[in-house]
Coordinates of C-alpha atoms in Angstrom, one line a residue:
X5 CA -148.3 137.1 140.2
X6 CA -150.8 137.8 143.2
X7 CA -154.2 139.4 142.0
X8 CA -156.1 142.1 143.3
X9 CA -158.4 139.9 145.0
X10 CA -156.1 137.6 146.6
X11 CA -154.6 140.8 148.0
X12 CA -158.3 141.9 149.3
X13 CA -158.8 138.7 150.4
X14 CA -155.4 138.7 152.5
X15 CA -155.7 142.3 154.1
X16 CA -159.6 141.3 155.1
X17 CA -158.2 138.2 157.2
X18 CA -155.7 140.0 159.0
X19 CA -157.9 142.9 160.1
X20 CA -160.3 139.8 161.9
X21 CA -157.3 138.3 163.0
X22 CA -156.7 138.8 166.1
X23 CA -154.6 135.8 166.8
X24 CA -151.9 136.6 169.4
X25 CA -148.3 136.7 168.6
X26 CA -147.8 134.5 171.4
X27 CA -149.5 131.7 170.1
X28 CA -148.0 131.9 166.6
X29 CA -144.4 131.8 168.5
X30 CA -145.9 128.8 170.4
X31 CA -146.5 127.1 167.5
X32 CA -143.4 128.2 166.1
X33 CA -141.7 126.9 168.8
X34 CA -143.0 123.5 168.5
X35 CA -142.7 123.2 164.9
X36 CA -138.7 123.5 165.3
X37 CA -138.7 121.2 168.1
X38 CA -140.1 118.3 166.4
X39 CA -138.0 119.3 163.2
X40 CA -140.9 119.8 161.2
X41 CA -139.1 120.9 158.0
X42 CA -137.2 117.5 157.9
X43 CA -140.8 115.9 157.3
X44 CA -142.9 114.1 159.2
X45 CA -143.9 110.2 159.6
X46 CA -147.7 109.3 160.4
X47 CA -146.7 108.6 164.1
X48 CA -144.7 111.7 164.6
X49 CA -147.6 113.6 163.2
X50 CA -149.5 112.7 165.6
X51 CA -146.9 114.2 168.3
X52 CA -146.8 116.9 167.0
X53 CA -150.6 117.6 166.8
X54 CA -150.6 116.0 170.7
X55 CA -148.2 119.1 171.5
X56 CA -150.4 121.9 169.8
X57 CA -153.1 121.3 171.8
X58 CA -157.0 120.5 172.0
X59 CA -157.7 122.0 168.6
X60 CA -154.5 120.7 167.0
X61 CA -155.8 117.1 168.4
X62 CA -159.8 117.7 167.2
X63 CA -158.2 118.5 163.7
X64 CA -156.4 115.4 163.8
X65 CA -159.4 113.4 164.7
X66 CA -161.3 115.1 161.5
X67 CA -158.4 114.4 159.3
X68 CA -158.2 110.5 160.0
X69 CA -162.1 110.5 158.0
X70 CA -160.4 112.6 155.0
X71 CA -158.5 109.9 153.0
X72 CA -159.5 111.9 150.2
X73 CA -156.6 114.4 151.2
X74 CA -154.3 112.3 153.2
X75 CA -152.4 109.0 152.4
X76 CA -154.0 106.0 154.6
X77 CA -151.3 105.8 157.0
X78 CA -152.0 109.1 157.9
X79 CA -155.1 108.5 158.3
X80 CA -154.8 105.5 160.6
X81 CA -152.1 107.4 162.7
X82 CA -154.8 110.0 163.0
X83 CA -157.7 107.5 164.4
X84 CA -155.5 106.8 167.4
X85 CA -155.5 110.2 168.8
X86 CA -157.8 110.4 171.8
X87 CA -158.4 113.9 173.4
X88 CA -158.6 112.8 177.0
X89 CA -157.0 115.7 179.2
X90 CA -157.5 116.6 183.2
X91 CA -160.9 117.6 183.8
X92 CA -161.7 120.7 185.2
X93 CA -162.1 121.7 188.9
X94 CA -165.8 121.1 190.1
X95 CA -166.5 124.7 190.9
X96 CA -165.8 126.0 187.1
X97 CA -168.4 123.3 186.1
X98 CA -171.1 124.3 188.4
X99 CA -170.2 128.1 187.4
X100 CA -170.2 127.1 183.8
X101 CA -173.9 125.5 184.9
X102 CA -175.1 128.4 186.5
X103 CA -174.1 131.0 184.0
X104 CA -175.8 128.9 180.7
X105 CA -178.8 128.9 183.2
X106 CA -178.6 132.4 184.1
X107 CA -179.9 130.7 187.5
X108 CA -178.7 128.1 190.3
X109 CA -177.9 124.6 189.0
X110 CA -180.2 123.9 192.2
X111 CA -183.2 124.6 190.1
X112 CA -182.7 121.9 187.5
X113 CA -180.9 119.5 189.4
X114 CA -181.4 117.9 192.9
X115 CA -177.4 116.5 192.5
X116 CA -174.3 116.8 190.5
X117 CA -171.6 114.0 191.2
X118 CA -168.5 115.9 191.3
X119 CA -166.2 113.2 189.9
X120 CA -166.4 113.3 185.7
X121 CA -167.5 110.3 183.7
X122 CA -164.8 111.7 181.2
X123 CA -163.2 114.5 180.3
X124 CA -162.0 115.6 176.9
X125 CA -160.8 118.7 175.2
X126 CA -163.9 120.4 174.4
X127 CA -166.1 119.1 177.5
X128 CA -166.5 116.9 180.1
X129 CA -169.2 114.7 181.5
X130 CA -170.7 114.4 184.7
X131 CA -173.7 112.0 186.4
X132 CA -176.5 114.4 188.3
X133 CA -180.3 113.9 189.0
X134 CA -182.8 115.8 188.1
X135 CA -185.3 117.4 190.7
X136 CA -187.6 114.6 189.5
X137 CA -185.0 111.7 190.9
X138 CA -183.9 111.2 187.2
X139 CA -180.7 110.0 186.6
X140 CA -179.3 111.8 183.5
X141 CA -176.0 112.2 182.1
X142 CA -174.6 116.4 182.0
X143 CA -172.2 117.7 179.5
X144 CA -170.5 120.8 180.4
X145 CA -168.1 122.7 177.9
X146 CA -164.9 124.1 179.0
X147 CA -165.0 128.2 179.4
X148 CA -163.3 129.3 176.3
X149 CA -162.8 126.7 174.3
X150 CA -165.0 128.0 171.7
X151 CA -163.1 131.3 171.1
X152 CA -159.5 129.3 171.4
X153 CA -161.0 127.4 168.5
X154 CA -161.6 130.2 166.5
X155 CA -158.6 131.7 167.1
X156 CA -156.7 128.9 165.6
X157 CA -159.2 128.3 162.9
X158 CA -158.7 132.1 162.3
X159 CA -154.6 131.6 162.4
X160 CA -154.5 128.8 159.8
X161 CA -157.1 131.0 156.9
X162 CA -154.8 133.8 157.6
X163 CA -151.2 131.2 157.1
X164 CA -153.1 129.6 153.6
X165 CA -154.5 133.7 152.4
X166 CA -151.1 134.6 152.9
X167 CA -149.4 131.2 151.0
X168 CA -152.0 131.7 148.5
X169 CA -150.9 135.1 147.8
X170 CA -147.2 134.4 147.5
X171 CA -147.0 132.3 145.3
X172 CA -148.9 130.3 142.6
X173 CA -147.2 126.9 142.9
X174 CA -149.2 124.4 144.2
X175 CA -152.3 126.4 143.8
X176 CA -154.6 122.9 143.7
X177 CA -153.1 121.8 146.9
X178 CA -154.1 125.3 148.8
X179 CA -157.3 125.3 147.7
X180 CA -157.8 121.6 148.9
X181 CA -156.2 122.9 152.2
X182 CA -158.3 125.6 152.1
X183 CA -161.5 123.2 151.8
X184 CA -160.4 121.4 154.6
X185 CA -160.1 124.6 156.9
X186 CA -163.5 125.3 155.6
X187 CA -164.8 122.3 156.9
X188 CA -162.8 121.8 160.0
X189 CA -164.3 125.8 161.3
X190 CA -167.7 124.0 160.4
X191 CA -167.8 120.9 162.3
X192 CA -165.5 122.1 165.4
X193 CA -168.3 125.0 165.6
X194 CA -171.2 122.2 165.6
X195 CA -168.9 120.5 168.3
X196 CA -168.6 123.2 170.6
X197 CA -172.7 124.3 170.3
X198 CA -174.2 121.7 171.6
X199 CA -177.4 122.6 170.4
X200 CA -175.9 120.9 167.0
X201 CA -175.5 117.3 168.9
X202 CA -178.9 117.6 170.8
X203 CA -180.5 117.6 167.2
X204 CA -178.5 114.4 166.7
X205 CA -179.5 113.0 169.4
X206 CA -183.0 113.5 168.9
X207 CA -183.3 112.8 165.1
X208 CA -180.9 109.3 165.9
X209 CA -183.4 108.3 168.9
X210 CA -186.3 108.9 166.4
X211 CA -184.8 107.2 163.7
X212 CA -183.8 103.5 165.7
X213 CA -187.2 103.5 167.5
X214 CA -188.3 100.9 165.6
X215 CA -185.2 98.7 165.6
X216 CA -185.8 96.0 168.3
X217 CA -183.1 95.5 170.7
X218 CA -181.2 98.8 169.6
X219 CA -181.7 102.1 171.5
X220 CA -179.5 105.4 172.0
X221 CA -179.6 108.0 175.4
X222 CA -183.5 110.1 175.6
X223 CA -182.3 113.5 175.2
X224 CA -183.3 116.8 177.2
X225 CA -183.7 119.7 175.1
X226 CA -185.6 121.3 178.1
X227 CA -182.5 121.4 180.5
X228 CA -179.9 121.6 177.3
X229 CA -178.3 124.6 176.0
X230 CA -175.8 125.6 173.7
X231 CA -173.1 124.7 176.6
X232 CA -174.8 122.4 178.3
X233 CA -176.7 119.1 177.4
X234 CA -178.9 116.9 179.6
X235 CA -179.1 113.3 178.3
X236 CA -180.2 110.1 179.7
X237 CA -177.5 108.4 181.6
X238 CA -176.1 105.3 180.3
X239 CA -174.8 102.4 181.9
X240 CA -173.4 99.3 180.6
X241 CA -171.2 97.0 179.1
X242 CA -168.7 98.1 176.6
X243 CA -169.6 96.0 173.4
X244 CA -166.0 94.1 173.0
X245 CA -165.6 92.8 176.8
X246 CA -167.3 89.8 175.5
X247 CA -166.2 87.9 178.8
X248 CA -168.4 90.3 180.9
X249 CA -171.2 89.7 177.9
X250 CA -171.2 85.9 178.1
X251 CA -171.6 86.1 182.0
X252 CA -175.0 87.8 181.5
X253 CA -176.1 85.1 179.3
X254 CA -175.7 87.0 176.0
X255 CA -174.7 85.7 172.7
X256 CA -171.8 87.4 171.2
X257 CA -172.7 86.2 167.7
X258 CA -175.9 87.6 167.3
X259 CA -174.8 91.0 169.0
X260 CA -172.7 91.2 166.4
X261 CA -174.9 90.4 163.8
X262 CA -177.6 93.1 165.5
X263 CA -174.6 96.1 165.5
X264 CA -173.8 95.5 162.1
X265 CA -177.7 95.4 161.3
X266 CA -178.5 98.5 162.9
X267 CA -175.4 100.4 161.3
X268 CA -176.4 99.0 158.2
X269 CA -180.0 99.9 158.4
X270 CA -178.9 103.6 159.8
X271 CA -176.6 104.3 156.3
X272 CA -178.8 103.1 153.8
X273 CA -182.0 103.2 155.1
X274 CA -181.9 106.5 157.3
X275 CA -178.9 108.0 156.0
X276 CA -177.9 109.4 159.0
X277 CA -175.3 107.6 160.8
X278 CA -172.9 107.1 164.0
X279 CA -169.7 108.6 162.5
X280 CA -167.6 107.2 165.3
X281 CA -168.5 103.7 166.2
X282 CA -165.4 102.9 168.7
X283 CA -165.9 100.3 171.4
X284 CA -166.6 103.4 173.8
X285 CA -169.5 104.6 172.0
X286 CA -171.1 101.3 171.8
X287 CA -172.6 99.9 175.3
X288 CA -174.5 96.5 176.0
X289 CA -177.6 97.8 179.0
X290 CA -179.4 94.5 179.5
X291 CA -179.3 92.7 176.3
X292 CA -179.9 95.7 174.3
X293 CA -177.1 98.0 172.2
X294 CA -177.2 101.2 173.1
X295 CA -175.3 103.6 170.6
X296 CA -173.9 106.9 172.5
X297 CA -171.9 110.2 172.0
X298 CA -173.8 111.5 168.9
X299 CA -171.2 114.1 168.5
X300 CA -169.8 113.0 165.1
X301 CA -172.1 111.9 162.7
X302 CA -172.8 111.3 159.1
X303 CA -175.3 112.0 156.6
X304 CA -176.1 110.7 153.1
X305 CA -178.8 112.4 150.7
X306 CA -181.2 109.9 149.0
X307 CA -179.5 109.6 145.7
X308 CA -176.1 109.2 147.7
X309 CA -177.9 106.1 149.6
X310 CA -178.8 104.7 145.9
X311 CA -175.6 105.0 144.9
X312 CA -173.6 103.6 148.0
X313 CA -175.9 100.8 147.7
X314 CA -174.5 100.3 144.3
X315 CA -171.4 100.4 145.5
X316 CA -171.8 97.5 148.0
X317 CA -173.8 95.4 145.0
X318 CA -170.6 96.0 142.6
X319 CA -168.1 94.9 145.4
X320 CA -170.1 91.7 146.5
X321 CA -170.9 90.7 142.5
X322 CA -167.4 91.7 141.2
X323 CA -168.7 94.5 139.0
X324 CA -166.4 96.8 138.0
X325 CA -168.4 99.0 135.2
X326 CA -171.4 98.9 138.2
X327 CA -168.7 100.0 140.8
X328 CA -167.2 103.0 138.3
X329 CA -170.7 104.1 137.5
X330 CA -171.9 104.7 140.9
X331 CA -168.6 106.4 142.1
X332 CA -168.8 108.5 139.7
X333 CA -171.5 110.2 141.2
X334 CA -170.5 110.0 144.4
X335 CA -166.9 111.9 143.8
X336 CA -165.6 115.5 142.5
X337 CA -163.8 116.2 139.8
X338 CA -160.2 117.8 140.3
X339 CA -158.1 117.3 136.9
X340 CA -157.8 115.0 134.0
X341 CA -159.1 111.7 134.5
X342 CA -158.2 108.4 132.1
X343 CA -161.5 106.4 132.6
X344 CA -159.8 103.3 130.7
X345 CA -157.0 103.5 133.7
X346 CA -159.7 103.9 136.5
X347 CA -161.9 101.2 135.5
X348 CA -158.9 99.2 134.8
X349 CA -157.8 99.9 138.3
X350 CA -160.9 98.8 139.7
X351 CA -161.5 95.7 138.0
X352 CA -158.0 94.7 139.3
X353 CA -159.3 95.2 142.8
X354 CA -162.5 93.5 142.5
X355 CA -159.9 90.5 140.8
X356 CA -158.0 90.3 144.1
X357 CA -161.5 90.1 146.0
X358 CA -162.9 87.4 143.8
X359 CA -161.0 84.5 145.2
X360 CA -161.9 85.5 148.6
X361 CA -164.4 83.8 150.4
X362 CA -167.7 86.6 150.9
X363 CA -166.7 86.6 154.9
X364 CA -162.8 87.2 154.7
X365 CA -164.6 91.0 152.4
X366 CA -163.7 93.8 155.0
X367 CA -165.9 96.7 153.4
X368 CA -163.9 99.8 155.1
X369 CA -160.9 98.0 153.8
X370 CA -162.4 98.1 150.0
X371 CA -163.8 101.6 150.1
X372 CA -160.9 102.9 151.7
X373 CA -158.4 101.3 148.7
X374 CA -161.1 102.8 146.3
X375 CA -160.8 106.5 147.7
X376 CA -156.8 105.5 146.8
X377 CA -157.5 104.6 143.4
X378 CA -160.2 107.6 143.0
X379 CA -157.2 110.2 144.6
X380 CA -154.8 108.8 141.4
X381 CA -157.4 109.5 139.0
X382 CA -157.7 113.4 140.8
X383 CA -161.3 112.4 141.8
X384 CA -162.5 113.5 145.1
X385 CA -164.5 111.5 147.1
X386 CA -167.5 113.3 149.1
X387 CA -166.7 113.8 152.7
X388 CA -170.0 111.9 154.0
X389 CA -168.3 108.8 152.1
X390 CA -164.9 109.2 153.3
X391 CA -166.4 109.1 157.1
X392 CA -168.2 106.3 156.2
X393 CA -165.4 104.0 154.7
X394 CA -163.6 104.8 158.4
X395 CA -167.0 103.9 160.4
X396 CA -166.8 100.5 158.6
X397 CA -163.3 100.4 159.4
X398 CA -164.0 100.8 163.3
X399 CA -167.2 98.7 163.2
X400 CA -165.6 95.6 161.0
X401 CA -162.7 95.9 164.0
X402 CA -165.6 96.0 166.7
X403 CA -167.7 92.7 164.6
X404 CA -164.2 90.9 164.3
X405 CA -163.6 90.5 167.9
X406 CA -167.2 89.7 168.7
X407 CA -167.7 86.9 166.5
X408 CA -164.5 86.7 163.5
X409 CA -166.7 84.5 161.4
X410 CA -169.7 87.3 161.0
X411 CA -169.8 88.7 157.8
X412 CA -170.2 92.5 157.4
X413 CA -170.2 92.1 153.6
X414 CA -172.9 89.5 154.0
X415 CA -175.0 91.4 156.0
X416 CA -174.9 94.7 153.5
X417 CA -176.3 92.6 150.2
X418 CA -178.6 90.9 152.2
X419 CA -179.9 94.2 153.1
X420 CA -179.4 95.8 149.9
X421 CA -181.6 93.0 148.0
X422 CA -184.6 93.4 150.8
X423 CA -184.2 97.4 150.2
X424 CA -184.9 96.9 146.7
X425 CA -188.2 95.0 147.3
X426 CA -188.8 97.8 149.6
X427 CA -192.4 99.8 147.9
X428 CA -190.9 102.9 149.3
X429 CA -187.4 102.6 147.2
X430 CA -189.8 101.3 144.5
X431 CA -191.7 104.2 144.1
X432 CA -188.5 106.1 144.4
X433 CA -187.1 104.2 141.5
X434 CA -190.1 104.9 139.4
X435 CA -189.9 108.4 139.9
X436 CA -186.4 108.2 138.7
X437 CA -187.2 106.5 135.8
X438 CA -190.0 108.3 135.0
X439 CA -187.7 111.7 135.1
X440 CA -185.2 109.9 133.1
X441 CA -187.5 109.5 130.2
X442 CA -188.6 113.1 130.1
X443 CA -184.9 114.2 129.9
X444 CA -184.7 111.6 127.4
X445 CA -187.6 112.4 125.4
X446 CA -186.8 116.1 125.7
X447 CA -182.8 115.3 124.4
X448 CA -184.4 113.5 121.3
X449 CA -187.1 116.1 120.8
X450 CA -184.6 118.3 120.0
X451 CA -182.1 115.9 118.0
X452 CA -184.2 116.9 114.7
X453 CA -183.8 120.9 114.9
X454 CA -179.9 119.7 115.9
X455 CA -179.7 117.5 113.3
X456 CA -181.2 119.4 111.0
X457 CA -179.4 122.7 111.2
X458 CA -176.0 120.6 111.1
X459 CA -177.4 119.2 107.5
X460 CA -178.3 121.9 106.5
X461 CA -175.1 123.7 107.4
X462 CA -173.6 121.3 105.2
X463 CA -175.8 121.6 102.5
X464 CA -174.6 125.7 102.3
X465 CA -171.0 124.6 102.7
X466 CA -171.1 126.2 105.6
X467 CA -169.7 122.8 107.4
X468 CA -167.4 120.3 105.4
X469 CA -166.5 116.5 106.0
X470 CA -163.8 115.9 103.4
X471 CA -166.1 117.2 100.7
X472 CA -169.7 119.2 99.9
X473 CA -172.4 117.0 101.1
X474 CA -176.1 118.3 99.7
X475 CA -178.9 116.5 101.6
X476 CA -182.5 116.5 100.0
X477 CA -185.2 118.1 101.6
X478 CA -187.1 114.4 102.0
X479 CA -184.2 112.9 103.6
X480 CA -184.6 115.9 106.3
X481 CA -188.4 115.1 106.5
X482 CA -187.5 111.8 107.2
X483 CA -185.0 112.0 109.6
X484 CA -187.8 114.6 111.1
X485 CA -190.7 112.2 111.5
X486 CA -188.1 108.8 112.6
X487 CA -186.5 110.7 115.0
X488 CA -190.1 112.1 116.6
X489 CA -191.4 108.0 116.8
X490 CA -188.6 107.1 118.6
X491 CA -189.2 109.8 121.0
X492 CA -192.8 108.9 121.3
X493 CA -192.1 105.3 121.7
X494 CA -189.2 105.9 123.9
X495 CA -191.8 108.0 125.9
X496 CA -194.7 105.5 126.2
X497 CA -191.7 102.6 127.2
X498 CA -191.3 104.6 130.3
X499 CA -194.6 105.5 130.9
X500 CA -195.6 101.7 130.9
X501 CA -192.1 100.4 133.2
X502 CA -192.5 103.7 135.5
X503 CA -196.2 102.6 135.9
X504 CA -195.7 98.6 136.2
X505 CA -193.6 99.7 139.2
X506 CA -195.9 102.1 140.7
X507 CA -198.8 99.7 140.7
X508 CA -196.7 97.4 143.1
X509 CA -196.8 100.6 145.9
X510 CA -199.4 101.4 147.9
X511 CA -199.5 105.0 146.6
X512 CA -202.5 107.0 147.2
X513 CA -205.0 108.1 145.9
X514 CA -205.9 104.4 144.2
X515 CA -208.8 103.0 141.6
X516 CA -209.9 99.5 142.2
X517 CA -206.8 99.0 144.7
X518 CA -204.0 100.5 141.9
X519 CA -202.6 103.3 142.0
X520 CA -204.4 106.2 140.0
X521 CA -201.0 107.5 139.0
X522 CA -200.2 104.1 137.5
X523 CA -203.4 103.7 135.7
X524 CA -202.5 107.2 134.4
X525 CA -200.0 105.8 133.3
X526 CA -201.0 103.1 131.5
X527 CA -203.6 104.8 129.9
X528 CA -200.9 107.2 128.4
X529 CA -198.7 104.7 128.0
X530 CA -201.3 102.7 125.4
X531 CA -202.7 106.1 123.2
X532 CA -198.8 106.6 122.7
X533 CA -198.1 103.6 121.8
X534 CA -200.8 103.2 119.8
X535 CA -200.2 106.3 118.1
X536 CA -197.0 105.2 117.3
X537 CA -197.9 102.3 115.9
X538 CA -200.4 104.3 113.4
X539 CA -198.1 106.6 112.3
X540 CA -195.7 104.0 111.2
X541 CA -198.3 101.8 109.2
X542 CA -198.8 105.1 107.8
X543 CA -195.5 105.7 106.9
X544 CA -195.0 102.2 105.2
X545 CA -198.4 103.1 103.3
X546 CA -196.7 105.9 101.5
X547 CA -193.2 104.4 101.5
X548 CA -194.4 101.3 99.6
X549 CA -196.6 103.3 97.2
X550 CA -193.8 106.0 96.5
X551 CA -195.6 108.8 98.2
X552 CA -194.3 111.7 99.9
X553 CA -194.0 111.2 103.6
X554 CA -195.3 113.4 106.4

């Protein structure tokens, strides 16, 4: 039965609902002519989404990165969709201009070229110079798009508050739907403010700097709003017309090998990545790559980075216990899991790798067959990872018809090895360790009083293993005063490894060119361990001459 809540939660969606009845009938319509009920193949899903519209086809787009919810051939059915529709008239672009302005286009722009560069559902581009004689590249997005998004966005929490409400069946399924809704309202509202992809445009430009030979568009935040944005204007060669490449003297090979690098370097070194590496998005200007349309991208948190590079190391070494530990903290938890079955599952799939040669490794492929196993096991892959596992899809594809015998796999443990030399992921592993001792310390600082109050439980008969146990005070002391050395020596052991790392940083501020921290750290590292050391000559003093021990 329906709770009070769900029936709250239901009335509050209709009231800001204010979804037409036309375009419910609309989709109605649609629904029965494609025979919807009868089910639906990956290809005719896409049809159908085609017919619904720009959202229905953004949606679709999204859903191809969420194997976590779909089955792969969904998934791949999805990744063909392309949103290209007929571009506006050039007067509603110049009025959409003017009115984010709130002034003529004539005072940012000496020219506008009236025929688009493209045109998609949400926006269209367009070439225009700046009153400086810049040549930049102008997105404009279509009037009302926004709201028309929203609307359906609005239409589909309303459909799932309502199916939630009638019945209970299939209760984990809704609220996964409902999770996707969630994040399908986020990102299509990042996509239609374009202040969102001017901060990716800017952080990515930031971020490559350094990366010889690999560049992105100079954005304009001082001509961009949040329907407008002013970027540099690109032009080039689209990265797999390698016939066009090789008649400007450029080796295919080693563009390939420079792609991969920089996609490489932007997951696991920035953690911010080009979520939608297609040919398209990737141009060749004059030797150089030059990554565009920042629209959809991905971001991995430190730890996430760690563990992804785990990930990688497991698949390349044939690792399975290394491959189920790190994706277990990269997933959510959804229902019962066998670990023995996972872990079985796994190995079998590293087993099939392992008589591959290292180059014939597609890493999409592999992460994409592990988000499989994961979704049998009801574990959940995060979303950053899913859209990762399909931008290594799209860029193996792009790699494989540069130059077939490149190696993406290759290319990501190299990498992963020099990251772990790296002083910065050093220090960052110190730290880790560091913590990992004081939980560990902490846990056994408190095993005693546990221990203890569990004895002693049994000692009142207040607990029973098969029969009254009754524990001497002495054998608690002991267990006291063992139990407290091993958390000081566990303590100093971690203190002296989290310090022997630190001292190979250049970690300010420093004593005779080390570290202070990790002479800090030494220093504690030898009075504990000294200590220790005391306390158990000490111990063996009393033991051997039958005294009581303290």
């Amino acid at each position: 039965m329906a709770t009070f809540e769900e029936f709250v939660k239901v009335a509050e969606i209709s009231l800001k609902d204010k979804t037409s009845h036309k375009r419910m009938n609309e989709i109605i319509h649609i629904m029965r002519e494609y025979h919807v009920m009868r089910g639906l193949t990956p290809e005719k899903a896409v049809e159908v989404l085609q017919a619904l519209g720009p959202t229905y086809v953004k949606i679709g787009q999204l859903a191809s990165n969420r194997s976590d919810l779909l089955p792969k051939a969904y998934c791949d059915a999805f990744e063909k969709l392309r949103d290209d529709v007929n571009p506006m008239p050039f007067d509603q672009v110049i009025e959409q201009i003017d009115r984010a302005y709130q002034a003529s286009w004539h005072t940012v722009f000496a020219s506008i070229d009236p025929e688009p560069l493209g045109a998609a559902s949400i926006a269209q581009v367009h070439k225009a110079q700046l009153l400086d004689g810049t040549t930049v590249a102008v997105k404009v997005r279509r009037p009302g798009v926004a709201e028309d998004m929203a609307e359906d966005i609005m239409l589909m929490k309303h459909l799932l508050a309502v199916g939630e409400f009638a019945s209970n069946a299939h209760r984990d399924i809704l609220l996964s739907l409902e999770g996707f809704v969630e994040e399908i309202e986020r990102t299509t509202a990042n996509e239609v403010d374009f202040t969102h992809e001017l901060g990716n445009l800017v952080r990515f430009h930031q971020e490559i700097a350094d990366e010889k030979g690999v560049t992105s568009p100079v954005p304009y935040p001082a001509f961009s709003t949040e329907s407008v944005l002013v970027m540099e204007f690109v032009q080039g060669t689209e990265i797999t017309d390698t016939a066009a490449l090789r008649d400007q003297g450029i080796s295919v090979k080693r563009l390939a090998e420079r792609v991969c690098q920089s996609y490489v370097t932007q997951v696991l070194d920035h953690g911010f990545f080009h979520a939608d590496p297609h040919p398209g998005n990737i141009l060749v200007r004059d030797g150089e790559v030059v990554w565009i349309d920042l629209g959809m991208v991905g971001s991995l948190t430190v730890s996430e980075r760690m563990l992804v590079g785990k990930v990688f190391t497991a698949v390349a070494t044939g690792n399975a216990y290394l491959l189920k530990e790190a994706l277990m903290g990269l997933v959510r938890v959804r229902g019962p899991v066998d670990h023995g079955a996972l872990l079985d599952s796994l190995g079998r799939l590293l087993v099939e790798y392992s008589t591959a040669e290292m180059k014939e490794i597609n890493v999409g492929t592999v992460l994409t067959e592990v988000i499989e196993i994961l979704r049998n096991q009801n574990l959940v892959m995060v979303s950053s990872v899913t859209m990762l596992a399909r931008g290594f899809v799209t860029i193996e594809g792009v790699i494989a018809h540069l130059s077939p015998d490149t190696s993406v796999i290759e290319i990501v443990s190299k990498h992963v090895i020099t990251q772990q030399a790296d002083p910065q992921y050093l220090a960052t592993k110190a730290f880790d360790l560091i913590t990992s001792s004081a939980e560990s310390v902490e846990a056994l600082a408190k095993l005693p009083t546990q221990l203890s109050n569990t004895l002693e439980m049994i000692d009142r008969g207040q607990i029973k293993v098969n029969a009254d146990v009754d524990v001497s005070s002495r054998i608690l002391a002991t267990i006291y005063a063992s139990v407290g050395r091993l958390s000081l020596a566990l303590l100093s052991a971690g203190l002296f490894l989290g310090s022997s790392i630190l001292c190979t940083t250049h970690m300010e501020p420093q004593l005779l060119g080390v570290p202070l921290l990790g002479v800090l750290g030494y220093l504690g590292a030898f009075v504990l361990g000294a200590y220790t050391v005391f306390r158990i000559m000490v111990s063996r003093h009393r033991l051997l001459n039958n005294e009581e021990p303290r």
